[in-house]
PDB file of C-alpha atoms and ligand atoms in Angstrom:
ATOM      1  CA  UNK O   1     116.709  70.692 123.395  1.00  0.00           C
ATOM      2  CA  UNK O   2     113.551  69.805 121.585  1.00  0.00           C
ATOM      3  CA  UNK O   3     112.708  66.058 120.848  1.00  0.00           C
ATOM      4  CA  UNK O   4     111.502  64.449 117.959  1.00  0.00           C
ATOM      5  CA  UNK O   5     108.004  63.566 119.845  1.00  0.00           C
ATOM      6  CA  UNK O   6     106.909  66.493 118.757  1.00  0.00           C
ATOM      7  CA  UNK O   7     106.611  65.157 114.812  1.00  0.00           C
ATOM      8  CA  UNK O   8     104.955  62.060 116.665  1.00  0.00           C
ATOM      9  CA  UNK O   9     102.144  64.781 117.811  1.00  0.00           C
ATOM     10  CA  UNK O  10     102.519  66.277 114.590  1.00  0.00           C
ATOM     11  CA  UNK O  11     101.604  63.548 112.514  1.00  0.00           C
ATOM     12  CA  UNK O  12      99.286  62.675 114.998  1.00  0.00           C
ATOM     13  CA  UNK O  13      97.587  65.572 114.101  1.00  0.00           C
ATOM     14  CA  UNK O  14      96.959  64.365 110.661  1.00  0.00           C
ATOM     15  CA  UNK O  15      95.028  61.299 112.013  1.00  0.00           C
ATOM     16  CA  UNK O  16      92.671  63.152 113.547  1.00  0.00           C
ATOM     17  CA  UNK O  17      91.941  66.445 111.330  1.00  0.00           C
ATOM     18  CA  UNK O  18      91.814  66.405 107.429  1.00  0.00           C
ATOM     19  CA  UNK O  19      93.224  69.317 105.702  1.00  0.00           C
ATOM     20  CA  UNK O  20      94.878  69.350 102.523  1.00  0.00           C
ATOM     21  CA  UNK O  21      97.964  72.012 103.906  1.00  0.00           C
ATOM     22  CA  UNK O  22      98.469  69.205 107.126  1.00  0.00           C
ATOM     23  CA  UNK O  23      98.201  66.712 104.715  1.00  0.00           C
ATOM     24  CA  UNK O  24     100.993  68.557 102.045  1.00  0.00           C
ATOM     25  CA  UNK O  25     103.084  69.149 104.880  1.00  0.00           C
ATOM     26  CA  UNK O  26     102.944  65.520 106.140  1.00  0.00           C
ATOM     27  CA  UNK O  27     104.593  64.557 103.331  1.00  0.00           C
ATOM     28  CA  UNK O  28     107.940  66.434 104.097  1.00  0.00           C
ATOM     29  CA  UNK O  29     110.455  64.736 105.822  1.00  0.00           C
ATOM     30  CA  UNK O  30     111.200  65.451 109.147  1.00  0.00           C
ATOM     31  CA  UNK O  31     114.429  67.505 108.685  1.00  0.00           C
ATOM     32  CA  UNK O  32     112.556  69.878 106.778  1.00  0.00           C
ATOM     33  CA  UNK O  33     109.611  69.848 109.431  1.00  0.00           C
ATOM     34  CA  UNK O  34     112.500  70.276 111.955  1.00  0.00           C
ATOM     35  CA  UNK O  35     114.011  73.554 109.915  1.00  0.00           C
ATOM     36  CA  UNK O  36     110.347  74.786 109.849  1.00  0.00           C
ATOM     37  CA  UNK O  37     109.502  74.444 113.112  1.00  0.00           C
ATOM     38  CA  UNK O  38     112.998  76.301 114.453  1.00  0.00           C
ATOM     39  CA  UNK O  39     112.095  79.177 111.762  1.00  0.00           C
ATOM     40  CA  UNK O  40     108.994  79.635 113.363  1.00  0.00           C
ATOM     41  CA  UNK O  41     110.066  79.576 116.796  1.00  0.00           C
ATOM     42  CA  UNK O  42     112.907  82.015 115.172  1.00  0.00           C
ATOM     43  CA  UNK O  43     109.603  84.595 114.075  1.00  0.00           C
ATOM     44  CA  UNK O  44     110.746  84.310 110.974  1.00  0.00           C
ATOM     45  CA  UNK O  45     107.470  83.077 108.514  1.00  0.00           C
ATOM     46  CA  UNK O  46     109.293  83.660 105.449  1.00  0.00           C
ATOM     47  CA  UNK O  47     110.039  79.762 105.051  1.00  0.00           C
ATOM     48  CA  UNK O  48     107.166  78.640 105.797  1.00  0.00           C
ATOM     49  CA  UNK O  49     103.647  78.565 104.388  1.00  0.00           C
ATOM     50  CA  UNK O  50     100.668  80.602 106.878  1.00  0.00           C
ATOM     51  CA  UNK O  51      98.379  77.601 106.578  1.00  0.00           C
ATOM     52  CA  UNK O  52     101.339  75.142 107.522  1.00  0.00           C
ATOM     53  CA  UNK O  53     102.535  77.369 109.974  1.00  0.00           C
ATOM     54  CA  UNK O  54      99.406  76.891 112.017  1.00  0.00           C
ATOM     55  CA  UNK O  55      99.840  72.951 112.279  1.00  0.00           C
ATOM     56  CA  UNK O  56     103.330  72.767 113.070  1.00  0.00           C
ATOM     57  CA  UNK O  57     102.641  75.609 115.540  1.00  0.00           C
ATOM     58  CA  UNK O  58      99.827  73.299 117.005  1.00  0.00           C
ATOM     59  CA  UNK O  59     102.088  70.976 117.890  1.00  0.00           C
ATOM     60  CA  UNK O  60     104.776  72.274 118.620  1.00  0.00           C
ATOM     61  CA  UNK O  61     102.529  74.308 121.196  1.00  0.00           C
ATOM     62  CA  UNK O  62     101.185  70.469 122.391  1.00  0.00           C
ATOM     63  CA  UNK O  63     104.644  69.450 122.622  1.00  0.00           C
ATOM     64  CA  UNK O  64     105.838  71.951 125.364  1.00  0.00           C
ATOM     65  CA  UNK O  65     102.888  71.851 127.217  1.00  0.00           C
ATOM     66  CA  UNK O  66     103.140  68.362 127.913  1.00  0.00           C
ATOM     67  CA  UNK O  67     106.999  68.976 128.832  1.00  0.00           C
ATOM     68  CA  UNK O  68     105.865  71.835 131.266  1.00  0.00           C
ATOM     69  CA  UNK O  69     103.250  69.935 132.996  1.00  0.00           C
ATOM     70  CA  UNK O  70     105.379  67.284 134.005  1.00  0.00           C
ATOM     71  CA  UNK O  71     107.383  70.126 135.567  1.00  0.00           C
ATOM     72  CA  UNK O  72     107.131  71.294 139.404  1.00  0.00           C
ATOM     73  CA  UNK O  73     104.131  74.084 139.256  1.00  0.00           C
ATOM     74  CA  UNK O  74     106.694  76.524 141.074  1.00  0.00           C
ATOM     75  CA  UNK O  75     110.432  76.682 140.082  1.00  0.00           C
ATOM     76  CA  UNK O  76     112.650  79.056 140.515  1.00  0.00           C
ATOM     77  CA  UNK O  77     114.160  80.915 137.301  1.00  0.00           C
ATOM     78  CA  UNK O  78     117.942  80.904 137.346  1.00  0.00           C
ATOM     79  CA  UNK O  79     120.792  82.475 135.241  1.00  0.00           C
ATOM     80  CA  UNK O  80     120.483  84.998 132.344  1.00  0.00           C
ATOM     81  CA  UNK O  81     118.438  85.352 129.639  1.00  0.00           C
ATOM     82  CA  UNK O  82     115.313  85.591 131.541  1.00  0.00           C
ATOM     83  CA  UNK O  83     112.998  87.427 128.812  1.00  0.00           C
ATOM     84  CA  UNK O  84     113.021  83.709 127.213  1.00  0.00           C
ATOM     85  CA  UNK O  85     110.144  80.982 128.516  1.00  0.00           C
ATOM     86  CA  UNK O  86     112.317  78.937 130.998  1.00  0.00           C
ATOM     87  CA  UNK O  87     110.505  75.853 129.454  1.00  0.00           C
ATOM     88  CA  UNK O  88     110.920  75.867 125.917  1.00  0.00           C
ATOM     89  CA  UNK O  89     112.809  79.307 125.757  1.00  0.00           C
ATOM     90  CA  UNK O  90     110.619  81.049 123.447  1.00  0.00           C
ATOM     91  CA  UNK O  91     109.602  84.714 123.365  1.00  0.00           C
ATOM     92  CA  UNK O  92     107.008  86.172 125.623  1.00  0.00           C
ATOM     93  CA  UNK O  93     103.754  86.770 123.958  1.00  0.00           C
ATOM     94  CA  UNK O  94     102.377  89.427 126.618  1.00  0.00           C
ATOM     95  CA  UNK O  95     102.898  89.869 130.499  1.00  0.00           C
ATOM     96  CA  UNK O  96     100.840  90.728 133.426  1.00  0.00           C
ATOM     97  CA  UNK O  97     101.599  92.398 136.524  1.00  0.00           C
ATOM     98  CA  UNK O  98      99.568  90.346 139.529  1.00  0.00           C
ATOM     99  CA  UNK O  99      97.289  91.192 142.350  1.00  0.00           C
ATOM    100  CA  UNK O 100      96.930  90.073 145.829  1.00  0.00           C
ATOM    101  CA  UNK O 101      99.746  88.841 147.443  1.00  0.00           C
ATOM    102  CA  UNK O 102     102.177  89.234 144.830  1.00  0.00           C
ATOM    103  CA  UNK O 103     101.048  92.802 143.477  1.00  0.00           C
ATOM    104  CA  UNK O 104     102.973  94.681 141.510  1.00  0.00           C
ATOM    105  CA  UNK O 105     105.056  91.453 139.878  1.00  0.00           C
ATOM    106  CA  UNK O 106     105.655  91.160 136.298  1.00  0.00           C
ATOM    107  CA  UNK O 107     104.650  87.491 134.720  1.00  0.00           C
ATOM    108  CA  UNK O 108     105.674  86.983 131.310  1.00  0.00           C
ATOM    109  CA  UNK O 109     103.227  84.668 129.245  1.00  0.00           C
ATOM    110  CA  UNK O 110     104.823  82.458 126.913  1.00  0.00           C
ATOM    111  CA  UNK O 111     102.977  81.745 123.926  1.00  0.00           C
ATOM    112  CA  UNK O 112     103.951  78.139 123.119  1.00  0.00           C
ATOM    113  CA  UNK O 113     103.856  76.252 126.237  1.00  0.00           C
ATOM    114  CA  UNK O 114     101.612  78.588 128.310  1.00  0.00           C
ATOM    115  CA  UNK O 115     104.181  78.864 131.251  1.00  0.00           C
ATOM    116  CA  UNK O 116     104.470  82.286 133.115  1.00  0.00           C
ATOM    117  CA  UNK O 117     107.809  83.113 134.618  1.00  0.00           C
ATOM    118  CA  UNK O 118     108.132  86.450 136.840  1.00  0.00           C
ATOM    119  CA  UNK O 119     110.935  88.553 135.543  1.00  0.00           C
ATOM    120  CA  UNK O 120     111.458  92.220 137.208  1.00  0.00           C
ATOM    121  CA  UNK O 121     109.779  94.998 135.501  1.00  0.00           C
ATOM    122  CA  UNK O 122     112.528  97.480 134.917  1.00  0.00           C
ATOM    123  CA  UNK O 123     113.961  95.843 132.047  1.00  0.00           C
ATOM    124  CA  UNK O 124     112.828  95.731 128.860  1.00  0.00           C
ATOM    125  CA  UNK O 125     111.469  92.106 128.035  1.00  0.00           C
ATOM    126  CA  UNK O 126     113.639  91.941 124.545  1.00  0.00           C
ATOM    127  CA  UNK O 127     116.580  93.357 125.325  1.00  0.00           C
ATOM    128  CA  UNK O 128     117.174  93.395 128.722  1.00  0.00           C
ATOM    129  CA  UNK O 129     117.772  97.036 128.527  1.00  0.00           C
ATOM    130  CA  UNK O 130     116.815  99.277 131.981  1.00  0.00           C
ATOM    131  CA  UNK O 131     114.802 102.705 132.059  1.00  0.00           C
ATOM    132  CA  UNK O 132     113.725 103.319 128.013  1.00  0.00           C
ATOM    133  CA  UNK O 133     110.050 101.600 128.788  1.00  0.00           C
ATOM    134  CA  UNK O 134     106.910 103.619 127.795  1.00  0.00           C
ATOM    135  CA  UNK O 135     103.575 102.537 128.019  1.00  0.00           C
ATOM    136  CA  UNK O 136     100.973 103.106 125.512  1.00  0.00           C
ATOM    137  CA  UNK O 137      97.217 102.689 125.760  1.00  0.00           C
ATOM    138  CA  UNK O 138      94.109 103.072 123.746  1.00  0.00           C
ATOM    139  CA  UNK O 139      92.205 104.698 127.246  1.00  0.00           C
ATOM    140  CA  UNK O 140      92.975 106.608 130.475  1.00  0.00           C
ATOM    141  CA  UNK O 141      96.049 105.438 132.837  1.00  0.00           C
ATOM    142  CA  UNK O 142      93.712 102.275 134.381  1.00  0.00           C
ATOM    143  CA  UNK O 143      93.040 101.150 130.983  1.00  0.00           C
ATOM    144  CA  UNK O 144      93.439  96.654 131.164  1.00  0.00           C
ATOM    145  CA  UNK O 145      95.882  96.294 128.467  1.00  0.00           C
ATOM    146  CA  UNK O 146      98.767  98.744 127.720  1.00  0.00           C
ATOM    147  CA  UNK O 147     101.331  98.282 125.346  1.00  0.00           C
ATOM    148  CA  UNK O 148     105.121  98.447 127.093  1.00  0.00           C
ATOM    149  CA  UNK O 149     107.527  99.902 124.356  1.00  0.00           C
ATOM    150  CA  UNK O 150     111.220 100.046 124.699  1.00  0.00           C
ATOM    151  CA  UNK O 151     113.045 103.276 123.206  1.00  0.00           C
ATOM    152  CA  UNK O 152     116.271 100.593 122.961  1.00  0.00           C
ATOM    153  CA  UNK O 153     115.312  98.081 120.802  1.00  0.00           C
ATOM    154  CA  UNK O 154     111.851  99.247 119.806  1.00  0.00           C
ATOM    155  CA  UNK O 155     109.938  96.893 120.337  1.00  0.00           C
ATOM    156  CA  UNK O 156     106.724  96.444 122.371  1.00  0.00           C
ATOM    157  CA  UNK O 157     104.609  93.866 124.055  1.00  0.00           C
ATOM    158  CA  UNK O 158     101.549  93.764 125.813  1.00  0.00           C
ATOM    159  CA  UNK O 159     100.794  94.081 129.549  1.00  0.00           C
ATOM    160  CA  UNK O 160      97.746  92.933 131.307  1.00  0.00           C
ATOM    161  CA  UNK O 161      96.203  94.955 134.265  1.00  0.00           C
ATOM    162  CA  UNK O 162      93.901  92.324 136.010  1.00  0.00           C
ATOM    163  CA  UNK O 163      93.778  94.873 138.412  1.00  0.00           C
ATOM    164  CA  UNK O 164      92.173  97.278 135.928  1.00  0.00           C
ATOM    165  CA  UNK O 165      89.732  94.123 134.852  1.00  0.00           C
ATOM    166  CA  UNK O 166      89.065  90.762 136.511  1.00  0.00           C
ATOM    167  CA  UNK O 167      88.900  88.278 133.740  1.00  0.00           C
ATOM    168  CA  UNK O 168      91.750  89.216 131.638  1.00  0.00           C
ATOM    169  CA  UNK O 169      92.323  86.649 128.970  1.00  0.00           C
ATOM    170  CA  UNK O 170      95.485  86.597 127.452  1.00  0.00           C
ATOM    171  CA  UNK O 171      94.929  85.269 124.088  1.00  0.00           C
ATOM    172  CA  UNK O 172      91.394  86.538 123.830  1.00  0.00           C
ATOM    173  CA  UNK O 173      91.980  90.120 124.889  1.00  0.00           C
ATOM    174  CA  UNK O 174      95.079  89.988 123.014  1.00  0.00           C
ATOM    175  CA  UNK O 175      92.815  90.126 119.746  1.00  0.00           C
ATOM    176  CA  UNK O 176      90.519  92.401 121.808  1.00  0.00           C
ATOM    177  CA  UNK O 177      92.940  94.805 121.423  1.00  0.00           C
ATOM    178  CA  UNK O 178      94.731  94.775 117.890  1.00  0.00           C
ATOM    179  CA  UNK O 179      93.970  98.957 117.832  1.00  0.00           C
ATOM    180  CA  UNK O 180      96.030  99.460 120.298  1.00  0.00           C
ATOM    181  CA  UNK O 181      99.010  97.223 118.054  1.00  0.00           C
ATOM    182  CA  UNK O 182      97.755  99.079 114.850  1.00  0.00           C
ATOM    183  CA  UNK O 183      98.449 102.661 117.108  1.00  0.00           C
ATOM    184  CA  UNK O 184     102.113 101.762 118.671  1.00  0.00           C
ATOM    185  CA  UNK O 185     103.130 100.111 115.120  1.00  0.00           C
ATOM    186  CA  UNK O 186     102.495 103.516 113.467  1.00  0.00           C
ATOM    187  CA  UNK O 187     104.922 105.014 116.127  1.00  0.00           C
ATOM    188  CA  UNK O 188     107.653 102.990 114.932  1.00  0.00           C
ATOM    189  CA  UNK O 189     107.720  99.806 117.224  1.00  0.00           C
ATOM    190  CA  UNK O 190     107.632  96.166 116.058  1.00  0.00           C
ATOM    191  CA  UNK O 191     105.934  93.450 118.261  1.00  0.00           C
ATOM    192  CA  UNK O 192     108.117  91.157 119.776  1.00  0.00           C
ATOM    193  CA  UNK O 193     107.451  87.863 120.523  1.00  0.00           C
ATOM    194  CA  UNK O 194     105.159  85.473 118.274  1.00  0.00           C
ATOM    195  CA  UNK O 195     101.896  84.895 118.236  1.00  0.00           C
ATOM    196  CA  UNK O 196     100.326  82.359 115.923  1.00  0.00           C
ATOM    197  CA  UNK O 197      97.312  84.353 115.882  1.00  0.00           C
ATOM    198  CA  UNK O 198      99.032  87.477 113.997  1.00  0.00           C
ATOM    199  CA  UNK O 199     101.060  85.310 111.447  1.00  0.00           C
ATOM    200  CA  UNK O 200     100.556  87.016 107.917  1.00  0.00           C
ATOM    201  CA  UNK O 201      98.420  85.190 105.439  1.00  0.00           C
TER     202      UNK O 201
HETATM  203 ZN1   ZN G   1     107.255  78.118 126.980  1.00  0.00          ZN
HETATM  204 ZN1   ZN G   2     114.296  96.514 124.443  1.00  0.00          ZN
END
């Protein structure tokens, strides 16, 4: 379901910022960029090098915003499968539960293309699974972020409280708050999702 225009904002990339790992990776042909980019979008960084990694996530990340802008601003989210970014079905990279009129709703964040998508917040946003979700935090019960952990799958991701905090920034308080990762890792859960901000290297 991805199209090649993303290697045209790829190599656009390369016209406009000079660094030699862009520059190496420029060189490969697009198959390989192709196998990179679905590795990535996989979470698996294995294949490909941290400082490349960063570029191709770049666009890639230009790529489905640009899709998801020319979508409707509301849709409605159909079928199964819902823990994946109806846009460019990749993995949540933290959710929020609203305010106001819509209170108590879970929004996941996707990482990529910087859609939200409501999904209900019973089930765990890996695996679907209902009634193993913990929550972890750092503070007291109104802390603003809180790690959601699922006894199924173990794995965890972060949810925002704007209700705890005005101003909640996803990315930002995401890196605000790598003690609270550092805490729920050392109880045994793994971080789903990706986040080009935590890839090793
Ligand atoms: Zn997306
Ligand atoms: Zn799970």
């Amino acid at each position: 379901m991805r199209h090649g225009h993303w290697l045209v904002l790829l190599r656009g990339l390369g016209e406009t910022i000079e660094h030699p790992a862009l520059e190496e990776l420029l060189q490969e042909e697009d198959w390989r960029l192709e196998a990179y980019a679905d590795s990535l979008l996989r979470g698996d960084f294995h294949e490909v090098h941290s400082g490349e990694a960063l570029f191709i996530w770049s666009a890639l990340s230009l790529y489905f915003s640009q899709l998801a802008a020319h979508l409707p601003a509301v849709g409605i989210v159909q079928g199964e499968e819902r823990q994946f970014c109806p846009v460019c079905a990749s993995a949540p990279v933290a959710s929020s539960i609203l305010t106001g009129a819509q209170a108590g709703l879970r929004y996941l964040h996707c990482g990529l293309c910087e859609s939200r998508w409501h999904m209900v917040r019973l089930k765990c946003s890996n695996c679907e699974a209902t009634g193993g979700l913990d929550y972890w935090s750092l503070e007291d019960a109104k802390a603003p972020v809180k790690a959601e952990s699922c006894g199924e799958c173990r794995s965890y991701l972060k949810v925002f409280y704007p209700e705890h905090e005005r101003g909640l920034e996803v990315v930002a308080d995401d890196l605000a708050t790598l003690g609270l990762d550092a805490e729920v890792e050392r109880q045994g859960f793994g971080r789903s999702g990706v986040s080009p901000f935590l890839f090793p290297g």
